[in-house]
CSV table of C-alpha atoms in Angstrom, one decimal:
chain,number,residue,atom,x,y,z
A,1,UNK,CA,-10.7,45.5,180.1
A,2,UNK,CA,-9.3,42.2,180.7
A,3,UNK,CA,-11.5,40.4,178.6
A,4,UNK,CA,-13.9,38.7,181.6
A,5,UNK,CA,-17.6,39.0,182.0
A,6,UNK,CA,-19.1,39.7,184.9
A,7,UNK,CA,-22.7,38.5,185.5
A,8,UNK,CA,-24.0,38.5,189.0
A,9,UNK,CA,-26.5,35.7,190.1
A,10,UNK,CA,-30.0,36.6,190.9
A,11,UNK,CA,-30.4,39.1,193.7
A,12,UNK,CA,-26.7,40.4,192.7
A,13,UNK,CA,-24.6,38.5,194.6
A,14,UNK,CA,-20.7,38.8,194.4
A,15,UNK,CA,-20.1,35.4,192.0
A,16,UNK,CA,-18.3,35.8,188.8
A,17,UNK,CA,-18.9,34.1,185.6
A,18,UNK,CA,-16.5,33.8,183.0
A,19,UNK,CA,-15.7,32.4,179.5
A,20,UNK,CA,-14.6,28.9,179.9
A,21,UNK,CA,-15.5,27.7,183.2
A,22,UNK,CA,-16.8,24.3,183.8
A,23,UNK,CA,-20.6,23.7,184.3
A,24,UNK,CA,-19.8,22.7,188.0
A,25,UNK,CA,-18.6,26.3,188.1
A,26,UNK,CA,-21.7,28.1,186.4
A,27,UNK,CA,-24.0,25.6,188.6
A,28,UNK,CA,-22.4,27.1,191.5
A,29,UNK,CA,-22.0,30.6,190.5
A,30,UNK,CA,-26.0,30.2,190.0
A,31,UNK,CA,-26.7,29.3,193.4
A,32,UNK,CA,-24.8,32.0,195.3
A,33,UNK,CA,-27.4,34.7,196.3
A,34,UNK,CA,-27.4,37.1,198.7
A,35,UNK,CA,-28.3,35.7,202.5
A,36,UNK,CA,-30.9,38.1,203.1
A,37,UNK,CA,-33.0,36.9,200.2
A,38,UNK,CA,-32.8,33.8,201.6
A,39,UNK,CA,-33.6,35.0,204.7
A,40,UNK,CA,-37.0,37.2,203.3
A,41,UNK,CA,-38.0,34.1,201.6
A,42,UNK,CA,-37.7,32.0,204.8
A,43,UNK,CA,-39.7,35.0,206.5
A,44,UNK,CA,-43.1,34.7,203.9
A,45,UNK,CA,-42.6,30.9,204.2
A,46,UNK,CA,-42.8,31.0,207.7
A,47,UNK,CA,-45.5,33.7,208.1
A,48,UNK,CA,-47.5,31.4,205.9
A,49,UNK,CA,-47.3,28.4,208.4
A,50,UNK,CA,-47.7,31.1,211.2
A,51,UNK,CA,-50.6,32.1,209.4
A,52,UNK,CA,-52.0,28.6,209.3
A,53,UNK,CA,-51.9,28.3,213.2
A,54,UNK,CA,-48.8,26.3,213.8
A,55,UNK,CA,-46.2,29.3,215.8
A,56,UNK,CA,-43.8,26.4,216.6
A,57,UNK,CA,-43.4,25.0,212.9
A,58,UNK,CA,-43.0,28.6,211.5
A,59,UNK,CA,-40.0,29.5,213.9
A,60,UNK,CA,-38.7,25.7,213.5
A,61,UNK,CA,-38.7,26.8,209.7
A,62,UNK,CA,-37.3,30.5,210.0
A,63,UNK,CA,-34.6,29.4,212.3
A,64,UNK,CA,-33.8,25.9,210.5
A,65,UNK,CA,-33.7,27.2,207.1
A,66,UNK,CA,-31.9,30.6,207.8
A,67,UNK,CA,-29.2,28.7,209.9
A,68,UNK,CA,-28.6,26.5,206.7
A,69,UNK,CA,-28.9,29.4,204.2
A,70,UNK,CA,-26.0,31.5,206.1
A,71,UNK,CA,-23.7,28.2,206.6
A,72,UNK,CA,-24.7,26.9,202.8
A,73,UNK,CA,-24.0,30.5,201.4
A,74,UNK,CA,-20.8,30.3,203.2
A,75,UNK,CA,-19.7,27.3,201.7
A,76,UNK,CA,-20.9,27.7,198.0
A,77,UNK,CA,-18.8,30.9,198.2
A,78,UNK,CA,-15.5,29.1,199.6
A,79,UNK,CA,-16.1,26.4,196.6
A,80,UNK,CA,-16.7,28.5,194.2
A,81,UNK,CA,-13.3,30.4,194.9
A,82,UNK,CA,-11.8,27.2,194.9
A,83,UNK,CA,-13.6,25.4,191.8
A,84,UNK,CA,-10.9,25.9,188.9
A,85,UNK,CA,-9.4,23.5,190.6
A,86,UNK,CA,-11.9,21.2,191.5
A,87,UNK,CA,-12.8,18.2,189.6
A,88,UNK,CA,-16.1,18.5,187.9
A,89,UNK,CA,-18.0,15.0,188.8
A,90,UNK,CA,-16.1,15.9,192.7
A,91,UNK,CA,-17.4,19.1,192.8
A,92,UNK,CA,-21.1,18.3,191.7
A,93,UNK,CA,-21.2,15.2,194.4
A,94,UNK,CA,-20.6,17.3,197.0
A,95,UNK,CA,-22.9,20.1,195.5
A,96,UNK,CA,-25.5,17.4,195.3
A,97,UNK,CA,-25.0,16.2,199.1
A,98,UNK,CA,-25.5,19.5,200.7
A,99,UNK,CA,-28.6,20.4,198.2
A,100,UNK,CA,-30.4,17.7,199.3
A,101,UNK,CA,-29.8,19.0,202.8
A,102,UNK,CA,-30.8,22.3,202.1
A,103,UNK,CA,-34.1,21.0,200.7
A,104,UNK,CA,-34.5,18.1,203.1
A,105,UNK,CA,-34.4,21.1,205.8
A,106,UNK,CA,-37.1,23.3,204.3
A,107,UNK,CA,-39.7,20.7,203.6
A,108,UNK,CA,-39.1,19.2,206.8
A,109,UNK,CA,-41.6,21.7,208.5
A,110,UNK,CA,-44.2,21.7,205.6
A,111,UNK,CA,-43.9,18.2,205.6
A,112,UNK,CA,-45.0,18.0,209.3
A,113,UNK,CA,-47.9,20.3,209.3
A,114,UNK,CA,-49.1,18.7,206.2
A,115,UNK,CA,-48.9,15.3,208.0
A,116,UNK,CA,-51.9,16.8,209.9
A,117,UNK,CA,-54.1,17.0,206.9
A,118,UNK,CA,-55.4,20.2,207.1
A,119,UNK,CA,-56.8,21.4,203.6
A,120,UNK,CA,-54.0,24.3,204.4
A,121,UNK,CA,-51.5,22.8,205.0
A,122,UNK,CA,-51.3,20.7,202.3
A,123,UNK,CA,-51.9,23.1,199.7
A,124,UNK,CA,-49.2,25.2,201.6
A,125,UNK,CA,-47.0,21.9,201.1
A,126,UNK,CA,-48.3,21.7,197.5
A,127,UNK,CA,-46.7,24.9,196.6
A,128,UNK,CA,-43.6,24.4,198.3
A,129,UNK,CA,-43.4,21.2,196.6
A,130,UNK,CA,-43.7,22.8,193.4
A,131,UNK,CA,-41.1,25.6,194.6
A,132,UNK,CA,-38.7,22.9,194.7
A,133,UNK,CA,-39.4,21.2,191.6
A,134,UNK,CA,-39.1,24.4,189.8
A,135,UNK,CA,-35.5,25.2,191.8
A,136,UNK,CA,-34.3,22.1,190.5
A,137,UNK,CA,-35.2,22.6,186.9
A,138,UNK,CA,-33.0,25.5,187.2
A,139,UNK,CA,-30.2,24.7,189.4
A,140,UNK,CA,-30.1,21.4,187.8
A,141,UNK,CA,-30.2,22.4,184.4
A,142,UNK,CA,-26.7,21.5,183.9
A,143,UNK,CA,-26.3,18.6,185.9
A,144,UNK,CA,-29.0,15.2,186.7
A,145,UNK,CA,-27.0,15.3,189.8
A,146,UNK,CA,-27.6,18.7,190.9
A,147,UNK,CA,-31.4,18.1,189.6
A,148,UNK,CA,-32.0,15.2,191.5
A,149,UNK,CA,-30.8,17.0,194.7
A,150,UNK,CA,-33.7,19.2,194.5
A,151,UNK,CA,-36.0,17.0,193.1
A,152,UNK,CA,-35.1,13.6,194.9
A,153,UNK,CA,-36.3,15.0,198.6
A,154,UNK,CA,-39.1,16.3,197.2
A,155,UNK,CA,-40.9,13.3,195.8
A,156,UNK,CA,-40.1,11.5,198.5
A,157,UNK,CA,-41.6,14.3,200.9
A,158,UNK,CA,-44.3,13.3,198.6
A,159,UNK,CA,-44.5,10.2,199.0
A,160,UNK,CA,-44.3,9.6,202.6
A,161,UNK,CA,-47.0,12.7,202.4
A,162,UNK,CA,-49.0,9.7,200.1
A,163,UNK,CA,-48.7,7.2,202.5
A,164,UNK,CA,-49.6,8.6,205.9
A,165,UNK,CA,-52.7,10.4,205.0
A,166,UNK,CA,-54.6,8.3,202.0
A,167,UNK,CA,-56.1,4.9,202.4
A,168,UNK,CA,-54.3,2.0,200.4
A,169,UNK,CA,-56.6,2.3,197.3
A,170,UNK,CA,-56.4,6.0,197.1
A,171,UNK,CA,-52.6,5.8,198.1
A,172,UNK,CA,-51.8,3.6,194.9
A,173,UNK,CA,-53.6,5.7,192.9
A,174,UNK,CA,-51.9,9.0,193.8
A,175,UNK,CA,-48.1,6.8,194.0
A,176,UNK,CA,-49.1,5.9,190.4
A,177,UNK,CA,-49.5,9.5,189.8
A,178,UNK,CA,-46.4,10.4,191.6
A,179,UNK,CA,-44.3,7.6,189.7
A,180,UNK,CA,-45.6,9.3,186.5
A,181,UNK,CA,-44.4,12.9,187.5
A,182,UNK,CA,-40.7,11.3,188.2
A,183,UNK,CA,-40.7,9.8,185.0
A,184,UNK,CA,-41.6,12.7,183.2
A,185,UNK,CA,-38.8,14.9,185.5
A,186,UNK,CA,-36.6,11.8,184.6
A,187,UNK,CA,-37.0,12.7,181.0
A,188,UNK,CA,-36.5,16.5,180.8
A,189,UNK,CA,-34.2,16.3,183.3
């Protein structure tokens, strides 16, 4: 025994953890997971906005979001190899500029199916919201950066979401609601 331990991320992917690495290096380790569970949660996504009539949105989603998870699983892998010797604060800025990508990218299509208002599609976008939220509690739990990453793109998904659909009175009061949320997320985060 060398004295290492070994803990694989969710869904048992090849990242190592070991005493003493920095929490850039655990934050990565905990987002490397195998591409095809990426790729079966892109498929339920996208059968759910199949499923809710829109064939063009769901294959927009599949492709966009699998494209990204391959290229981001890629790169997480190459930076984690290379993260002993990678500044910390570095390392998490560039962490936090290709997470809020990869969420940008997978709210992008439940974003524009919600913009139609269908009761649906916006509890479909509800729930991926939340999805997102939750990631970043996790992901993020060792860096506001990383959290924000996440959570930044979706409140603003929200927001815009706010804006297009509600008249100005009901608007303000679902913003004021939406400004409450981030400030609660501001505090646990």
């Amino acid at each position: 025994m060398d004295g290492r331990t070994q803990a694989r991320p969710a869904g048992g992917g090849d990242a190592m953890v070991e005493p003493g690495q920095s929490t850039y290096q655990l934050t990565l380790a905990g987002l490397i997971l195998p591409v095809p569970a990426h790729l079966a949660f892109n498929a339920v996504s996208a059968a759910c906005v199949l499923m809710l009539g829109h064939p063009l949105a769901a294959a927009a989603l599949f492709a966009s979001a699998s494209a990204f998870d391959v290229v981001h699983q890629l790169i997480l892998r190459r930076w984690h190899a290379a993260s002993a010797a990678t500044p910390p604060g570095r390392g998490f800025r560039r962490l936090a500029a290709i997470s809020t990508v990869r969420v940008s990218v997978y709210l992008a299509p439940a974003l524009a199916i919600a913009l139609g208002g269908g009761a649906g599609e916006l509890i479909f976008f509800s729930f991926q919201l939340c999805g997102m939220v939750a990631i970043a509690l996790s992901a993020g739990a060792l860096s506001r950066l990383i959290f924000w990453s996440f959570a930044g793109p979706a409140i603003l998904s929200a927001a815009v979401l706010v804006v297009s659909l509600l008249p100005a009175p009901v608007a303000l009061t679902a913003m004021l609601s939406l400004a409450s949320m981030t400030l609660i997320l501001n505090l646990i985060s």
